[in-house]
């Protein structure tokens, strides 16, 4: 586990935003990404009959749709132990293999940070 208070303030911000999205929408995951300009994009799990997206892939898609050229960091709040390979691939596609993905539990405690690649 990572002491969330020891996180960089900008990383703590995206974890907090991801946690808020999860709680507000009552969904399994919330996520947030920060682009190269410092803008953040927040999303929750999408579970429609015709469209299913994880929160992290949705946040990456929102960043791309808004014109982001790269990512500095990503965060996901989930019950899972780590970010899925598909989620990390989406982050890697936009941010590169070294982009950190912070994985936090529902209480906002960062369990691990993994590289996207």
PDB file of C-alpha atoms in Angstrom:
ATOM      1  CA  UNK A   1       0.000   0.000   0.000  1.00  0.00           C
ATOM      2  CA  UNK A   2       0.999   3.563  -0.636  1.00  0.00           C
ATOM      3  CA  UNK A   3       0.410   6.306   1.891  1.00  0.00           C
ATOM      4  CA  UNK A   4      -2.010   8.508  -0.049  1.00  0.00           C
ATOM      5  CA  UNK A   5      -0.891  11.561   1.911  1.00  0.00           C
ATOM      6  CA  UNK A   6       2.621  11.001   0.527  1.00  0.00           C
ATOM      7  CA  UNK A   7       1.366  11.253  -3.059  1.00  0.00           C
ATOM      8  CA  UNK A   8       2.114  14.218  -5.245  1.00  0.00           C
ATOM      9  CA  UNK A   9      -0.833  16.661  -4.851  1.00  0.00           C
ATOM     10  CA  UNK A  10      -1.770  16.259  -8.526  1.00  0.00           C
ATOM     11  CA  UNK A  11      -1.829  12.463  -8.179  1.00  0.00           C
ATOM     12  CA  UNK A  12      -3.883  12.729  -4.995  1.00  0.00           C
ATOM     13  CA  UNK A  13      -6.309  14.947  -6.942  1.00  0.00           C
ATOM     14  CA  UNK A  14      -6.942  12.347  -9.661  1.00  0.00           C
ATOM     15  CA  UNK A  15      -7.433   9.605  -7.047  1.00  0.00           C
ATOM     16  CA  UNK A  16      -9.980  11.818  -5.249  1.00  0.00           C
ATOM     17  CA  UNK A  17     -11.774  12.604  -8.515  1.00  0.00           C
ATOM     18  CA  UNK A  18     -11.892   8.905  -9.438  1.00  0.00           C
ATOM     19  CA  UNK A  19     -13.244   7.979  -6.012  1.00  0.00           C
ATOM     20  CA  UNK A  20     -15.924  10.682  -6.269  1.00  0.00           C
ATOM     21  CA  UNK A  21     -17.049   9.471  -9.709  1.00  0.00           C
ATOM     22  CA  UNK A  22     -17.387   5.913  -8.424  1.00  0.00           C
ATOM     23  CA  UNK A  23     -19.380   6.955  -5.370  1.00  0.00           C
ATOM     24  CA  UNK A  24     -21.559   9.510  -7.181  1.00  0.00           C
ATOM     25  CA  UNK A  25     -22.609   7.036  -9.863  1.00  0.00           C
ATOM     26  CA  UNK A  26     -22.776   3.916  -7.705  1.00  0.00           C
ATOM     27  CA  UNK A  27     -20.649   1.952 -10.169  1.00  0.00           C
ATOM     28  CA  UNK A  28     -17.843  -0.605  -9.726  1.00  0.00           C
ATOM     29  CA  UNK A  29     -15.055   1.766 -10.820  1.00  0.00           C
ATOM     30  CA  UNK A  30     -14.200   5.424 -11.100  1.00  0.00           C
ATOM     31  CA  UNK A  31     -11.174   6.762 -12.945  1.00  0.00           C
ATOM     32  CA  UNK A  32      -9.368   9.962 -13.797  1.00  0.00           C
ATOM     33  CA  UNK A  33      -6.491  10.805 -16.104  1.00  0.00           C
ATOM     34  CA  UNK A  34      -4.294  13.904 -16.337  1.00  0.00           C
ATOM     35  CA  UNK A  35      -3.076  15.070 -19.741  1.00  0.00           C
ATOM     36  CA  UNK A  36       0.148  16.820 -20.738  1.00  0.00           C
ATOM     37  CA  UNK A  37      -1.342  20.240 -19.978  1.00  0.00           C
ATOM     38  CA  UNK A  38      -2.588  19.278 -16.516  1.00  0.00           C
ATOM     39  CA  UNK A  39      -6.244  18.950 -17.532  1.00  0.00           C
ATOM     40  CA  UNK A  40      -8.131  16.100 -15.902  1.00  0.00           C
ATOM     41  CA  UNK A  41     -10.807  13.827 -17.297  1.00  0.00           C
ATOM     42  CA  UNK A  42     -13.043  11.872 -14.950  1.00  0.00           C
ATOM     43  CA  UNK A  43     -15.229   8.890 -15.774  1.00  0.00           C
ATOM     44  CA  UNK A  44     -17.140   5.979 -14.311  1.00  0.00           C
ATOM     45  CA  UNK A  45     -17.893   2.490 -15.552  1.00  0.00           C
ATOM     46  CA  UNK A  46     -20.239   2.457 -18.566  1.00  0.00           C
ATOM     47  CA  UNK A  47     -22.575  -0.543 -18.569  1.00  0.00           C
ATOM     48  CA  UNK A  48     -25.238  -0.256 -21.259  1.00  0.00           C
ATOM     49  CA  UNK A  49     -26.731  -3.153 -23.164  1.00  0.00           C
ATOM     50  CA  UNK A  50     -24.886  -2.059 -26.284  1.00  0.00           C
ATOM     51  CA  UNK A  51     -21.745  -0.504 -24.748  1.00  0.00           C
ATOM     52  CA  UNK A  52     -19.516  -1.671 -21.922  1.00  0.00           C
ATOM     53  CA  UNK A  53     -16.406   0.298 -20.965  1.00  0.00           C
ATOM     54  CA  UNK A  54     -14.291   0.330 -17.858  1.00  0.00           C
ATOM     55  CA  UNK A  55     -13.939   3.648 -16.079  1.00  0.00           C
ATOM     56  CA  UNK A  56     -10.281   3.980 -17.060  1.00  0.00           C
ATOM     57  CA  UNK A  57     -10.901   3.321 -20.756  1.00  0.00           C
ATOM     58  CA  UNK A  58     -13.770   5.818 -20.659  1.00  0.00           C
ATOM     59  CA  UNK A  59     -11.511   8.470 -19.085  1.00  0.00           C
ATOM     60  CA  UNK A  60      -8.849   7.869 -21.754  1.00  0.00           C
ATOM     61  CA  UNK A  61     -11.503   8.135 -24.481  1.00  0.00           C
ATOM     62  CA  UNK A  62     -12.720  11.423 -23.004  1.00  0.00           C
ATOM     63  CA  UNK A  63      -9.160  12.773 -23.023  1.00  0.00           C
ATOM     64  CA  UNK A  64      -8.659  11.763 -26.661  1.00  0.00           C
ATOM     65  CA  UNK A  65     -12.028  13.219 -27.664  1.00  0.00           C
ATOM     66  CA  UNK A  66     -11.032  16.496 -25.989  1.00  0.00           C
ATOM     67  CA  UNK A  67      -7.758  16.740 -27.910  1.00  0.00           C
ATOM     68  CA  UNK A  68      -5.234  15.450 -25.371  1.00  0.00           C
ATOM     69  CA  UNK A  69      -1.924  14.539 -26.981  1.00  0.00           C
ATOM     70  CA  UNK A  70      -0.467  12.571 -24.051  1.00  0.00           C
ATOM     71  CA  UNK A  71      -1.105  11.522 -20.466  1.00  0.00           C
ATOM     72  CA  UNK A  72       0.969  12.258 -17.382  1.00  0.00           C
ATOM     73  CA  UNK A  73      -0.861   9.875 -15.027  1.00  0.00           C
ATOM     74  CA  UNK A  74      -3.989   7.809 -14.527  1.00  0.00           C
ATOM     75  CA  UNK A  75      -5.901   6.603 -11.483  1.00  0.00           C
ATOM     76  CA  UNK A  76      -8.595   4.001 -10.980  1.00  0.00           C
ATOM     77  CA  UNK A  77     -10.627   3.328  -7.854  1.00  0.00           C
ATOM     78  CA  UNK A  78     -11.758  -0.276  -7.817  1.00  0.00           C
ATOM     79  CA  UNK A  79     -12.206  -3.431  -5.778  1.00  0.00           C
ATOM     80  CA  UNK A  80      -9.751  -5.170  -8.127  1.00  0.00           C
ATOM     81  CA  UNK A  81      -6.155  -5.645  -7.040  1.00  0.00           C
ATOM     82  CA  UNK A  82      -4.701  -3.981 -10.132  1.00  0.00           C
ATOM     83  CA  UNK A  83      -5.650  -2.346 -13.408  1.00  0.00           C
ATOM     84  CA  UNK A  84      -6.529  -4.772 -16.184  1.00  0.00           C
ATOM     85  CA  UNK A  85      -4.227  -5.312 -19.141  1.00  0.00           C
ATOM     86  CA  UNK A  86      -6.827  -3.668 -21.407  1.00  0.00           C
ATOM     87  CA  UNK A  87      -7.003  -0.584 -19.182  1.00  0.00           C
ATOM     88  CA  UNK A  88      -3.221  -0.271 -19.040  1.00  0.00           C
ATOM     89  CA  UNK A  89      -3.077  -0.654 -22.841  1.00  0.00           C
ATOM     90  CA  UNK A  90      -5.451   2.298 -23.302  1.00  0.00           C
ATOM     91  CA  UNK A  91      -3.297   4.444 -21.017  1.00  0.00           C
ATOM     92  CA  UNK A  92      -0.146   3.257 -22.822  1.00  0.00           C
ATOM     93  CA  UNK A  93      -1.628   4.116 -26.239  1.00  0.00           C
ATOM     94  CA  UNK A  94      -1.985   7.767 -25.255  1.00  0.00           C
ATOM     95  CA  UNK A  95       0.622   8.233 -22.545  1.00  0.00           C
ATOM     96  CA  UNK A  96       3.359   5.739 -23.268  1.00  0.00           C
ATOM     97  CA  UNK A  97       4.622   2.661 -21.465  1.00  0.00           C
ATOM     98  CA  UNK A  98       5.970   4.537 -18.435  1.00  0.00           C
ATOM     99  CA  UNK A  99       2.751   6.406 -17.617  1.00  0.00           C
ATOM    100  CA  UNK A 100       1.911   5.599 -13.989  1.00  0.00           C
ATOM    101  CA  UNK A 101      -1.463   4.029 -13.228  1.00  0.00           C
ATOM    102  CA  UNK A 102      -2.448   4.459  -9.587  1.00  0.00           C
ATOM    103  CA  UNK A 103      -4.771   1.721  -8.356  1.00  0.00           C
ATOM    104  CA  UNK A 104      -6.766   2.630  -5.257  1.00  0.00           C
ATOM    105  CA  UNK A 105      -9.372   0.855  -3.181  1.00  0.00           C
ATOM    106  CA  UNK A 106     -12.850   2.268  -2.576  1.00  0.00           C
ATOM    107  CA  UNK A 107     -11.542   4.168   0.459  1.00  0.00           C
ATOM    108  CA  UNK A 108      -9.072   6.027  -1.761  1.00  0.00           C
ATOM    109  CA  UNK A 109      -5.982   4.276  -0.420  1.00  0.00           C
ATOM    110  CA  UNK A 110      -3.544   3.672  -3.258  1.00  0.00           C
ATOM    111  CA  UNK A 111      -2.697  -0.042  -3.265  1.00  0.00           C
ATOM    112  CA  UNK A 112      -0.165   0.036  -6.047  1.00  0.00           C
ATOM    113  CA  UNK A 113       1.202   2.097  -8.898  1.00  0.00           C
ATOM    114  CA  UNK A 114       1.926   0.211 -12.094  1.00  0.00           C
ATOM    115  CA  UNK A 115       3.389   1.406 -15.383  1.00  0.00           C
ATOM    116  CA  UNK A 116       0.986   1.394 -18.314  1.00  0.00           C
ATOM    117  CA  UNK A 117       3.399  -0.673 -20.394  1.00  0.00           C
TER     118      UNK A 117
END
